[in-house]
Coordinates of C-alpha atoms in Angstrom, one line a residue:
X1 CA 0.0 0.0 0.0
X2 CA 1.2 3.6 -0.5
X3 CA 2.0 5.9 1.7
X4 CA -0.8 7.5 1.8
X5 CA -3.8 5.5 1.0
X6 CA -7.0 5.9 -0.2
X7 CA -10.1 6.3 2.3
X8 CA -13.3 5.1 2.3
X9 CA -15.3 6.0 5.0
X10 CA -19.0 4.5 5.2
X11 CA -21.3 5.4 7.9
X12 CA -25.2 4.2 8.9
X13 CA -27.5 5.8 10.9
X14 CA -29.0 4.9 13.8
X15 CA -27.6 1.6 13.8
X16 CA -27.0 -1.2 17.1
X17 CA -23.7 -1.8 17.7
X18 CA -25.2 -5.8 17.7
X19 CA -27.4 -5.7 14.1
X20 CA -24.4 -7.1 12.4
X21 CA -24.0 -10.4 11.2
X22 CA -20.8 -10.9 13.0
X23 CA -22.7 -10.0 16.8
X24 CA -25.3 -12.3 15.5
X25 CA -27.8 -10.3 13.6
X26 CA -30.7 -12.5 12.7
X27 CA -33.1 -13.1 10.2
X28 CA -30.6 -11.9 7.0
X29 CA -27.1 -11.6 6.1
X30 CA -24.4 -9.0 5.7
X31 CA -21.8 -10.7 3.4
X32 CA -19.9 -6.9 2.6
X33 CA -20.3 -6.2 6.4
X34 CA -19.0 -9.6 7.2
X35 CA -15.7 -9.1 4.9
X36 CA -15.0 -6.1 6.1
X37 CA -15.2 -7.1 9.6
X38 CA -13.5 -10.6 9.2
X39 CA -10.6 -9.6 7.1
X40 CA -10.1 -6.2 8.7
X41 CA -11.0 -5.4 12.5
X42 CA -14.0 -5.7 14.3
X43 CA -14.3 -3.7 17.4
X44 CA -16.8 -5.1 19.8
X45 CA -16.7 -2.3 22.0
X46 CA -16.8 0.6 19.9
X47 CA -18.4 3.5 21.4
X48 CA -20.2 7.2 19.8
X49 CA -19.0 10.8 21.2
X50 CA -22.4 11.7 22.1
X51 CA -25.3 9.5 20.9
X52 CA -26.9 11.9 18.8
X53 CA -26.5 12.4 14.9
X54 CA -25.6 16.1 15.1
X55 CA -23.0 15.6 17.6
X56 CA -21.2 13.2 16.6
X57 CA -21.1 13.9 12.8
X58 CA -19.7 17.1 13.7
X59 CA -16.9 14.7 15.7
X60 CA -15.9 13.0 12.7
X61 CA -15.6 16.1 10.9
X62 CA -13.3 17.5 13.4
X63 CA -12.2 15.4 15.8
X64 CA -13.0 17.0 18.7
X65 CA -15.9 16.2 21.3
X66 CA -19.2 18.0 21.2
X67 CA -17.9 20.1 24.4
X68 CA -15.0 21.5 22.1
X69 CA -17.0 21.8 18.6
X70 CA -20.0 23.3 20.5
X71 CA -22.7 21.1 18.3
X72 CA -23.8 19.5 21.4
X73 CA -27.5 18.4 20.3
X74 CA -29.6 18.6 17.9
X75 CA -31.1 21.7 16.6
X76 CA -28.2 23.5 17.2
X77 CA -25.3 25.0 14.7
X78 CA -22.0 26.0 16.0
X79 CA -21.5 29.3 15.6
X80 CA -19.0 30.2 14.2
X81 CA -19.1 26.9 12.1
X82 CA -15.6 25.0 12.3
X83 CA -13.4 26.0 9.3
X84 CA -10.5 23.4 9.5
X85 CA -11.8 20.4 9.2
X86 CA -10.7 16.7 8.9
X87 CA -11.5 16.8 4.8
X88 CA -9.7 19.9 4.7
X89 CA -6.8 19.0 5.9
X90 CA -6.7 16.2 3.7
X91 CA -7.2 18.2 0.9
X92 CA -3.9 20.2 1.9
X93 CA -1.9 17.1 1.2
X94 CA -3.3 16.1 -2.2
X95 CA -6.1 14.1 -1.3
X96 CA -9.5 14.9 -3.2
X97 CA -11.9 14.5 -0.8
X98 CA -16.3 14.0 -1.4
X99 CA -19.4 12.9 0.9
X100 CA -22.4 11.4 -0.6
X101 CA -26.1 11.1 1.2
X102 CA -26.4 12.3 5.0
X103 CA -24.4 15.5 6.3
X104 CA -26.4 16.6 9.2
X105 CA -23.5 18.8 10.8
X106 CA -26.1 22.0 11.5
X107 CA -29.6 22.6 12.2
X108 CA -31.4 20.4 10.2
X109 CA -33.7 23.2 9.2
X110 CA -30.8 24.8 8.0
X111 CA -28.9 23.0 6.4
X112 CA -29.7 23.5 3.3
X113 CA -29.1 27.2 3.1
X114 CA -25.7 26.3 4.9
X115 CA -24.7 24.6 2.1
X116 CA -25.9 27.1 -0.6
X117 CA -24.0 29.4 1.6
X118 CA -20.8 27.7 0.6
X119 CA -21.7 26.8 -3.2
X120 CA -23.8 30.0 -3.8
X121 CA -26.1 27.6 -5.8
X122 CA -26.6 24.8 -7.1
X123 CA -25.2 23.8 -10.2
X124 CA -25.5 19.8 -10.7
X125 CA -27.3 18.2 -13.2
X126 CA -27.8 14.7 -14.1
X127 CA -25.0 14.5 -16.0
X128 CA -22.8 16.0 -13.5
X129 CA -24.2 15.8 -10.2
X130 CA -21.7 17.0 -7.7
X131 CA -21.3 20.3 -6.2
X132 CA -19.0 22.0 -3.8
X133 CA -16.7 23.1 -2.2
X134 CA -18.8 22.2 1.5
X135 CA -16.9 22.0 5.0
X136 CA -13.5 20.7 2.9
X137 CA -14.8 18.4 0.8
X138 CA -14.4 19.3 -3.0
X139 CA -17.9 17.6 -3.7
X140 CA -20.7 16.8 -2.5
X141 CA -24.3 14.8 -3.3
X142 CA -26.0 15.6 0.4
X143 CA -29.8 14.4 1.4
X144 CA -31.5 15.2 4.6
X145 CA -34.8 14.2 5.9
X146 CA -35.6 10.1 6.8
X147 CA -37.8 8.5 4.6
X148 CA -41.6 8.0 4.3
X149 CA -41.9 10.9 7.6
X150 CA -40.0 14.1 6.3
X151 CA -39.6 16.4 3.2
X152 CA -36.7 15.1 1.2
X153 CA -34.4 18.1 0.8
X154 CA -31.3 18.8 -1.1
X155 CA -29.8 16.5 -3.7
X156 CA -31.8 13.8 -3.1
X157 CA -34.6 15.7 -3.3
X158 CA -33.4 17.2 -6.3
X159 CA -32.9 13.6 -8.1
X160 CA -36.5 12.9 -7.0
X161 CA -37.9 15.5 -8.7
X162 CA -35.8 14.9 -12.1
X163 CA -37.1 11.2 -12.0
X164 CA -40.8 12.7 -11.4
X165 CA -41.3 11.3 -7.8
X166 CA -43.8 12.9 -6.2
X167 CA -46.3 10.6 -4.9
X168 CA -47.7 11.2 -1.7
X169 CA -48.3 8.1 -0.7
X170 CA -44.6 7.7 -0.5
X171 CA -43.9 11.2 1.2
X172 CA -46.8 11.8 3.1
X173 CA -45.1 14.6 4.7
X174 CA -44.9 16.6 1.3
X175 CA -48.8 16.8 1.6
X176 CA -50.0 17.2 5.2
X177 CA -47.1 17.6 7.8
X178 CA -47.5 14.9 9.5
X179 CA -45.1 12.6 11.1
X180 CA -45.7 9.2 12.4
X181 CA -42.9 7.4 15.1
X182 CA -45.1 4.5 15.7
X183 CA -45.4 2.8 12.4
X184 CA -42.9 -0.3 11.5
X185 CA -43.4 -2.2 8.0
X186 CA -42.6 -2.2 4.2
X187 CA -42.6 0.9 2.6
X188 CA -43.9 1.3 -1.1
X189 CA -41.7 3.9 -2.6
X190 CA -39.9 1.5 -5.3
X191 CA -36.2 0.1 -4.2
X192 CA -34.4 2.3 -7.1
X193 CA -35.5 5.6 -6.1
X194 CA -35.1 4.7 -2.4
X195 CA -32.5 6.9 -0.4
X196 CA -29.9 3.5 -0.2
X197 CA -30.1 3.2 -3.8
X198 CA -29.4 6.7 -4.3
X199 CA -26.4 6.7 -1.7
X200 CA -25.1 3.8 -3.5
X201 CA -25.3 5.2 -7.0
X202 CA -23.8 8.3 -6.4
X203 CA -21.1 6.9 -4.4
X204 CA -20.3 4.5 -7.2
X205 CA -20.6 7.3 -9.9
X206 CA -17.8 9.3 -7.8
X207 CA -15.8 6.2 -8.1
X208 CA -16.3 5.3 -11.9
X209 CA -16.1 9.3 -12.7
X210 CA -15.2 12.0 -11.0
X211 CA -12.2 11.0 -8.9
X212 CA -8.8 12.4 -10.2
X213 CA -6.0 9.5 -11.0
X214 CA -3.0 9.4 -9.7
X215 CA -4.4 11.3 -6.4
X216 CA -5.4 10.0 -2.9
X217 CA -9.1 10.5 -2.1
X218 CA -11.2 10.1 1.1
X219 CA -14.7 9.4 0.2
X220 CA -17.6 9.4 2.8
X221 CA -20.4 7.6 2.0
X222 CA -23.1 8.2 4.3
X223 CA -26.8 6.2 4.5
X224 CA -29.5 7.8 6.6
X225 CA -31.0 4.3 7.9
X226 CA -31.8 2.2 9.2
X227 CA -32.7 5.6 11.3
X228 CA -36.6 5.4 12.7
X229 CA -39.3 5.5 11.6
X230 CA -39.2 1.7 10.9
X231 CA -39.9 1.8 7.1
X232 CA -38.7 -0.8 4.8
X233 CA -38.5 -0.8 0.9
X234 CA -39.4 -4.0 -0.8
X235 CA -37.8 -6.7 -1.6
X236 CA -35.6 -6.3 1.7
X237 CA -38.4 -6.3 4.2
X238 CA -39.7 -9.7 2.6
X239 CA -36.3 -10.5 2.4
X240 CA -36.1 -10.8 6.5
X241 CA -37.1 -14.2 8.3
X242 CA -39.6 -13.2 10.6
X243 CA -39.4 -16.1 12.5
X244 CA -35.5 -15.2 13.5
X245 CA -36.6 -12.4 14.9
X246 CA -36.7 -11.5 19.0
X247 CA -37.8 -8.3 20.0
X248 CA -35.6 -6.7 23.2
X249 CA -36.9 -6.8 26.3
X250 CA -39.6 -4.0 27.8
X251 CA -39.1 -2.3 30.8
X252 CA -39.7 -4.8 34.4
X253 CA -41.9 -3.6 37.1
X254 CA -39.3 -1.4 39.3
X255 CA -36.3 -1.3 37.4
X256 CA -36.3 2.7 37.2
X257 CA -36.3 2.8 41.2
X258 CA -32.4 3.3 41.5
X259 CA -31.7 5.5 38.6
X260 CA -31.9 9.2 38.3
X261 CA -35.4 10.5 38.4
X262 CA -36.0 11.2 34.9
X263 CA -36.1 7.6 34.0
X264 CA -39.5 6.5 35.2
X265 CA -40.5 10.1 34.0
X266 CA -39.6 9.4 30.7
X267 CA -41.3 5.9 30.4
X268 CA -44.5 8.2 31.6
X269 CA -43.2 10.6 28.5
X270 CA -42.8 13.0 31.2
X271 CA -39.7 14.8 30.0
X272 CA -40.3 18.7 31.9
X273 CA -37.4 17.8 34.1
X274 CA -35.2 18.2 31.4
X275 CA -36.4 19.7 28.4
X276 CA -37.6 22.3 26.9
X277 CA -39.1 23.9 23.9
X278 CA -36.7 23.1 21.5
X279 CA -34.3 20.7 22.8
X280 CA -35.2 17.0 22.5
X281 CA -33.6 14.3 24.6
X282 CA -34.7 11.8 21.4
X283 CA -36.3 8.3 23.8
X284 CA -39.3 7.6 24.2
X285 CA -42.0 5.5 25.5
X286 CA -43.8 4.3 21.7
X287 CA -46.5 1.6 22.9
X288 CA -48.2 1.4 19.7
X289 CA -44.5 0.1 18.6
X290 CA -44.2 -2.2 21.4
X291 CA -47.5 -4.0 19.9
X292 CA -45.3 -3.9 16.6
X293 CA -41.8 -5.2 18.0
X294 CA -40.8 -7.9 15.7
X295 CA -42.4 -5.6 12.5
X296 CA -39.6 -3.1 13.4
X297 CA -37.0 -5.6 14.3
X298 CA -38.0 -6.8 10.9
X299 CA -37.8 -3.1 9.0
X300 CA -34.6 -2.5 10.5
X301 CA -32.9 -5.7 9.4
X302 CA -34.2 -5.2 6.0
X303 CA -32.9 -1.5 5.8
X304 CA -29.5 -3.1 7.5
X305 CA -29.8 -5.6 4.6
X306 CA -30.2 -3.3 1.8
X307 CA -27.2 -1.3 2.9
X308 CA -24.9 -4.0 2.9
X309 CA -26.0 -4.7 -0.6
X310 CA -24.7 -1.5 -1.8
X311 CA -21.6 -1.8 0.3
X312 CA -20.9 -5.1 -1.4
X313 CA -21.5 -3.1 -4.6
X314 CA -18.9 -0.6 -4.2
X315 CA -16.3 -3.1 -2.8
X316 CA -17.3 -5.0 -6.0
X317 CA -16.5 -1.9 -7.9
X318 CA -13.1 -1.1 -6.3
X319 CA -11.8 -4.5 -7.0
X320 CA -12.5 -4.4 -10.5
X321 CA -10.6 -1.3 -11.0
X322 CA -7.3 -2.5 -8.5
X323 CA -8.0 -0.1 -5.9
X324 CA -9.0 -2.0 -3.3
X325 CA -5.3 -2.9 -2.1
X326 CA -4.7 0.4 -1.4
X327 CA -7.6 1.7 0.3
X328 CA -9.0 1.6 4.0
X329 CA -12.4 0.8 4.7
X330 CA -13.7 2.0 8.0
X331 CA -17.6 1.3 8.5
X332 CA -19.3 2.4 11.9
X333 CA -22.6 4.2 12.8
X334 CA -23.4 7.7 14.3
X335 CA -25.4 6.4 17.4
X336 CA -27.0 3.8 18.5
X337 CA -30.9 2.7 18.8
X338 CA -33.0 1.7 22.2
X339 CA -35.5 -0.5 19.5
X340 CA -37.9 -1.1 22.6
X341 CA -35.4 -2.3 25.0
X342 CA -36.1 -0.9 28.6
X343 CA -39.4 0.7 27.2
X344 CA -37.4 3.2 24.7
X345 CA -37.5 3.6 21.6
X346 CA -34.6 6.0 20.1
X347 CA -31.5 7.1 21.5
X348 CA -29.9 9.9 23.6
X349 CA -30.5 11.2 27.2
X350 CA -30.5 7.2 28.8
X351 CA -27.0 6.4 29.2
X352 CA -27.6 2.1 28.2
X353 CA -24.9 0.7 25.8
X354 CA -28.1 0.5 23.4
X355 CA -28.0 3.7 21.9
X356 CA -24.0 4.3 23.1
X357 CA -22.6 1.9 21.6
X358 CA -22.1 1.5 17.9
X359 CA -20.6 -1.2 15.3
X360 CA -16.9 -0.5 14.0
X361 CA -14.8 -1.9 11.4
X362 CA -11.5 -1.1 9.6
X363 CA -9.8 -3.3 6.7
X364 CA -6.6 -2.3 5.0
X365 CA -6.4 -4.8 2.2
X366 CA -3.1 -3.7 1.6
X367 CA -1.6 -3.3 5.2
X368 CA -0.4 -6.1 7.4
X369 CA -2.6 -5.2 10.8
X370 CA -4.4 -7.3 13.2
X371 CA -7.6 -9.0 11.8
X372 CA -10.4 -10.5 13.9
X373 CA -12.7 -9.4 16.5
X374 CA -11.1 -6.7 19.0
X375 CA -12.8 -6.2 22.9
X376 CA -10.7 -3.0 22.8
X377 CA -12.5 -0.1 23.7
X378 CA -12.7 2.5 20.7
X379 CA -14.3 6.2 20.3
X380 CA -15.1 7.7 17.6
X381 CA -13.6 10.5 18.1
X382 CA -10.0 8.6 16.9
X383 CA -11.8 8.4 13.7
X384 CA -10.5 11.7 12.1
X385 CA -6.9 11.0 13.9
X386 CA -6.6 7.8 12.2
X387 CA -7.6 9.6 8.7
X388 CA -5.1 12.5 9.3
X389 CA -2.1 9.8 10.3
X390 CA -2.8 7.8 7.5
X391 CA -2.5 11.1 5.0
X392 CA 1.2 11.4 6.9
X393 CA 0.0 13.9 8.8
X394 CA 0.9 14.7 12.3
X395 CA -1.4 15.3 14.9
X396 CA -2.6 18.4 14.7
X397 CA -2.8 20.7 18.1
X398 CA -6.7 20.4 19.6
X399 CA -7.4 17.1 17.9
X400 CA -9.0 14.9 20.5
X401 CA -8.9 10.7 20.3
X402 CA -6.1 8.8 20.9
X403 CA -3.7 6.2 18.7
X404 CA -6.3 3.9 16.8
X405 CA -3.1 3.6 14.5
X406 CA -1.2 2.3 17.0
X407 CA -3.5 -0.4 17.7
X408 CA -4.3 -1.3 14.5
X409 CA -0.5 -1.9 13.1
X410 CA -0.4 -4.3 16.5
X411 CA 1.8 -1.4 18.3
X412 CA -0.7 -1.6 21.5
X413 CA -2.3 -3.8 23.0
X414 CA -5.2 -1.1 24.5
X415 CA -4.7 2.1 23.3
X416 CA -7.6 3.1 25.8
X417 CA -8.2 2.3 29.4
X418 CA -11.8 3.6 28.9
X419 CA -13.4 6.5 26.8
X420 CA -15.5 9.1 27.6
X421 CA -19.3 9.8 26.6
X422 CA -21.1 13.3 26.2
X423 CA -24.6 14.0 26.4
X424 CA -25.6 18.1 26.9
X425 CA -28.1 17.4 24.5
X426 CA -31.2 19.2 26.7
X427 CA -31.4 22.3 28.7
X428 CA -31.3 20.8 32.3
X429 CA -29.5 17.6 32.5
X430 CA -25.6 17.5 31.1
X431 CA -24.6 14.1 31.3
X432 CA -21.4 12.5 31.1
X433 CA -20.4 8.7 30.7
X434 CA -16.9 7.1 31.2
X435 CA -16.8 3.0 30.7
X436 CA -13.6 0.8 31.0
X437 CA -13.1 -2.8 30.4
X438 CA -15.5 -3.7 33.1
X439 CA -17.8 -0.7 34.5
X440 CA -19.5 2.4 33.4
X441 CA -20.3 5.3 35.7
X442 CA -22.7 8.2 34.3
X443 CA -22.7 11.7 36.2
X444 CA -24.8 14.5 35.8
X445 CA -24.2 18.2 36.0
X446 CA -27.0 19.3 37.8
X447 CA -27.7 15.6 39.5
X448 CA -26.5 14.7 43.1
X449 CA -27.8 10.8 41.9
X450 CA -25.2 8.8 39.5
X451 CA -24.9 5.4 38.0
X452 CA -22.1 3.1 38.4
X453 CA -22.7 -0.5 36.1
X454 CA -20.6 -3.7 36.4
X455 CA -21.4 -4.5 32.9
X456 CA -19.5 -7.7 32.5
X457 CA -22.4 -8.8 35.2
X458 CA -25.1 -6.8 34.5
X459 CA -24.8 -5.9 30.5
X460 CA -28.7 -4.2 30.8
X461 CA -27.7 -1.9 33.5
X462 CA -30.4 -3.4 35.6
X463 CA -28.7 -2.8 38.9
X464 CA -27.3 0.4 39.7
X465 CA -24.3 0.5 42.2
X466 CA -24.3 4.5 43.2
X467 CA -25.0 4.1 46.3
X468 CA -24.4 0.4 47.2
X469 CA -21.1 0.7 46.5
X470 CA -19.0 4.4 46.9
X471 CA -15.2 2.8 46.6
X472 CA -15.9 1.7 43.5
X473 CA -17.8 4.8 42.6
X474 CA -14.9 7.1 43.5
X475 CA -12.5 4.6 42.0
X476 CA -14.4 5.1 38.5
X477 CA -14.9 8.5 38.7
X478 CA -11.7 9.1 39.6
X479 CA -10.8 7.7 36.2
X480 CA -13.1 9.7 34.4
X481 CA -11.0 12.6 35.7
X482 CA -8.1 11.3 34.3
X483 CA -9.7 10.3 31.0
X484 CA -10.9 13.6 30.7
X485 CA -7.1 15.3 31.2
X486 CA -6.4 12.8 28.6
X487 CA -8.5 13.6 26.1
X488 CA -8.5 17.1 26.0
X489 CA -6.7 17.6 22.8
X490 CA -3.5 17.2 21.3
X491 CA -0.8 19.8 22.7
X492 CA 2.9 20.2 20.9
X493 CA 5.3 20.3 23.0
X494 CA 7.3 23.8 24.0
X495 CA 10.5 24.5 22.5
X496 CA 11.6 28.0 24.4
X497 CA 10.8 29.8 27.1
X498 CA 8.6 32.2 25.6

């Protein structure tokens, strides 16, 4: 492999760190998934920045945490809107850099006039679809919005309109506003026009097209599912074996009693302890879906399903055309997703590896690193380190995440002791999460009640240990401390005295 390789960079939304076929996903298989898990790395105990889209997407474009990049939930845009970003960077060194499908990095009613603000219009056309420069990356193809429930905007929407796609029936939204969390099944809108099918044809149009040989590139491809609501194109909800299928389990009688208040009060959908007008903590209590548990199991799966077709696809395409041996393949998702476990549905504000936690792979065809399943702990905050090391840059000064490289070329055996969690995602409850080999401890700004997990014994979080046991407690959070000293950014060391 060259010295500097290319970068593919593929990310889902939404997605368990468990609905893969190599942590036992049932019902259909993930073949492209598989491969890039088998022969690369599969981290077992990869976890999200903050486990909200917003958040974290602005992470992997700069690689620092939400309470550096200031996205911290969503609804919000950082102001003033990070200029030197991971893509940019890249670019500096020669690589050509493009995203396809999800951005998400702002206000998701602005995002649209944040990118026009960078491209001053739009300019693609069938025949040559990308636009750009956007937040370092030369071009883009962006979509926002999730399926059947919201107004397609951007380039997707754009391609939708050329192809005459208006029906109602497949974006009710475009007609009457309305938006249903509670539904789980197949979706009508035909697989081709479908927002997968899209991502995948753009990306592979990049590929066949529009890169530039002889350079480097770092190409993010980025699917907005399997994100709720559970909607599933056909032929991949058919696809799924129903009968494989086992919804998580609901919330027991009690099991709130020992956690921070706003637990039970958000089973009730009580959130007014922590929330207001505009900021969302993103769980909740959906008992029409409960009734529907193995239909959105099923949805999922099938979205899951159709991704990893297109994955396939491209890794298909890169083989054909010799790159593949010298390109890294890093797959992973933004957050995680409750899917009915505890009584949630969704992810953010409950601090459960559900929606924490997130599937992460890397596979260098062309490099000689460890290969196999990893119970390393990883954030992905090191992310955007890894891509800057692998250009032959250095670390940059404020660049958070630690030495994934390291790991990866078998230099370390833990590059981590633990990693860190944020969640300021509503107006009155700040909540941070540290989790090491064995435990997790959540604290809370404005909270005198924690919670302290042995999750080797108690994976569910079931049993809190706050109170029952306070060595342990100020063991762990004394190691949050530290973590958080660590991870504070990358400083260059002095050379004089002034």
């Amino acid at each position: 492999m060259s010295v500097r390789p290319n970068i593919l960079f593929i990310t889902t939304d939404q997605q368990r760190w468990d609905h893969t076929g190599l942590t036992g996903l049932k019902g259909i298989t993930t073949p492209a998934l598989d491969r890039i898990g088998s022969e690369g790395v599969h981290f077992t105990r990869a976890y999200c920045p903050s486990p909200l889209c917003t958040p974290t997407r602005v992470t992997l474009l700069t690689g620092q945490y939400p309470s550096l990049h200031r996205s911290h939930t969503l609804g919000v845009t950082a102001d003033p809107f990070p200029e030197l970003t991971v893509p940019q960077r890249l670019k500096q060194v020669g690589y050509q850099t493009a995203l396809v499908g999800k951005s998400h990095f702002t206000e998701r009613t602005k995002e649209e006039g944040h990118l026009l603000a960078a491209i001053g219009e739009y300019c693609s056309t069938e025949a040559n679809p990308f636009d750009g420069p956007y937040v370092g990356f030369d071009q883009v193809q962006l979509a926002s919005g999730h399926n059947a429930n919201t107004v397609p905007e951007m380039h997707y929407k754009r391609y939708l309109q050329r192809q005459g796609v208006t029906e109602p029936q497949w974006f009710p939204k475009w007609m009457n506003g309305s938006y249903d969390g509670e539904y789980a099944g197949p979706w009508d809108i035909p697989e081709e026009h479908h927002n997968t099918a899209w991502v995948g044809n753009e990306t592979e149009r990049w590929l066949k097209q529009y890169r530039e040989p002889g350079n480097p590139w770092f190409l993010w491809m980025s699917f907005e599912d399997p994100h709720e609501p559970m909607y599933c194109p056909e032929p991949w909800y058919s696809r799924v074996d129903r009968s494989e299928l086992k919804p998580f389990e609901s919330d027991r009688p009690g099991e709130f009693d020992d956690k921070p208040v706003f637990y039970a009060a958000a089973l009730r959908g009580d959130w007014s302890a922590v929330d207001d007008e505009f900021m969302t903590p993103c769980v909740f209590p959906r008992r029409r879906l409960d009734g529907q548990a193995v239909s959105a199991l099923q949805a999922t799966v099938g979205m899951i399903g159709f991704i990893d077709h297109r994955v396939g696809r491209v890794i298909r395409l890169l083989e054909e055309t010799g790159e593949l041996a010298n390109t890294v393949i890093v797959f992973t998702s933004d957050h995680g997703e409750m899917h009915g476990h505890h009584g949630f549905w969704g992810k953010g504000l409950t601090a459960y590896e559900d929606c924490q936690r997130v599937p992460l792979m890397i596979w260098a065809p062309g490099m000689k690193w460890r290969k196999g399943h990893s119970d390393a702990i990883a954030n992905l905050v090191d992310l955007p380190r890894l891509f800057l090391q692998l250009a032959g840059l250095g670390v940059p000064q404020g660049i958070q995440g630690m030495n994934l490289l390291g790991f990866l070329e078998g230099n370390l055996d833990r590059y981590r002791s633990g990693t860190l969690i944020e969640s300021n995602i509503t107006a009155n409850c700040y909540q941070t999460t540290y989790v090491n080999d064995s435990h997790k401890v959540v604290i809370y700004r404005d909270e005198a009640k924690g919670e302290v997990y042995d999750l080797k014994e108690d994976p569910d979080q079931y049993d809190n240990l706050w109170d029952k046991e306070p060595e342990l407690r100020a063991d762990l959070l004394l190691e949050l401390a530290r973590q958080k000293m660590k991870e504070e950014g990358a400083a260059h060391p002095r050379r004089s005295f002034g």
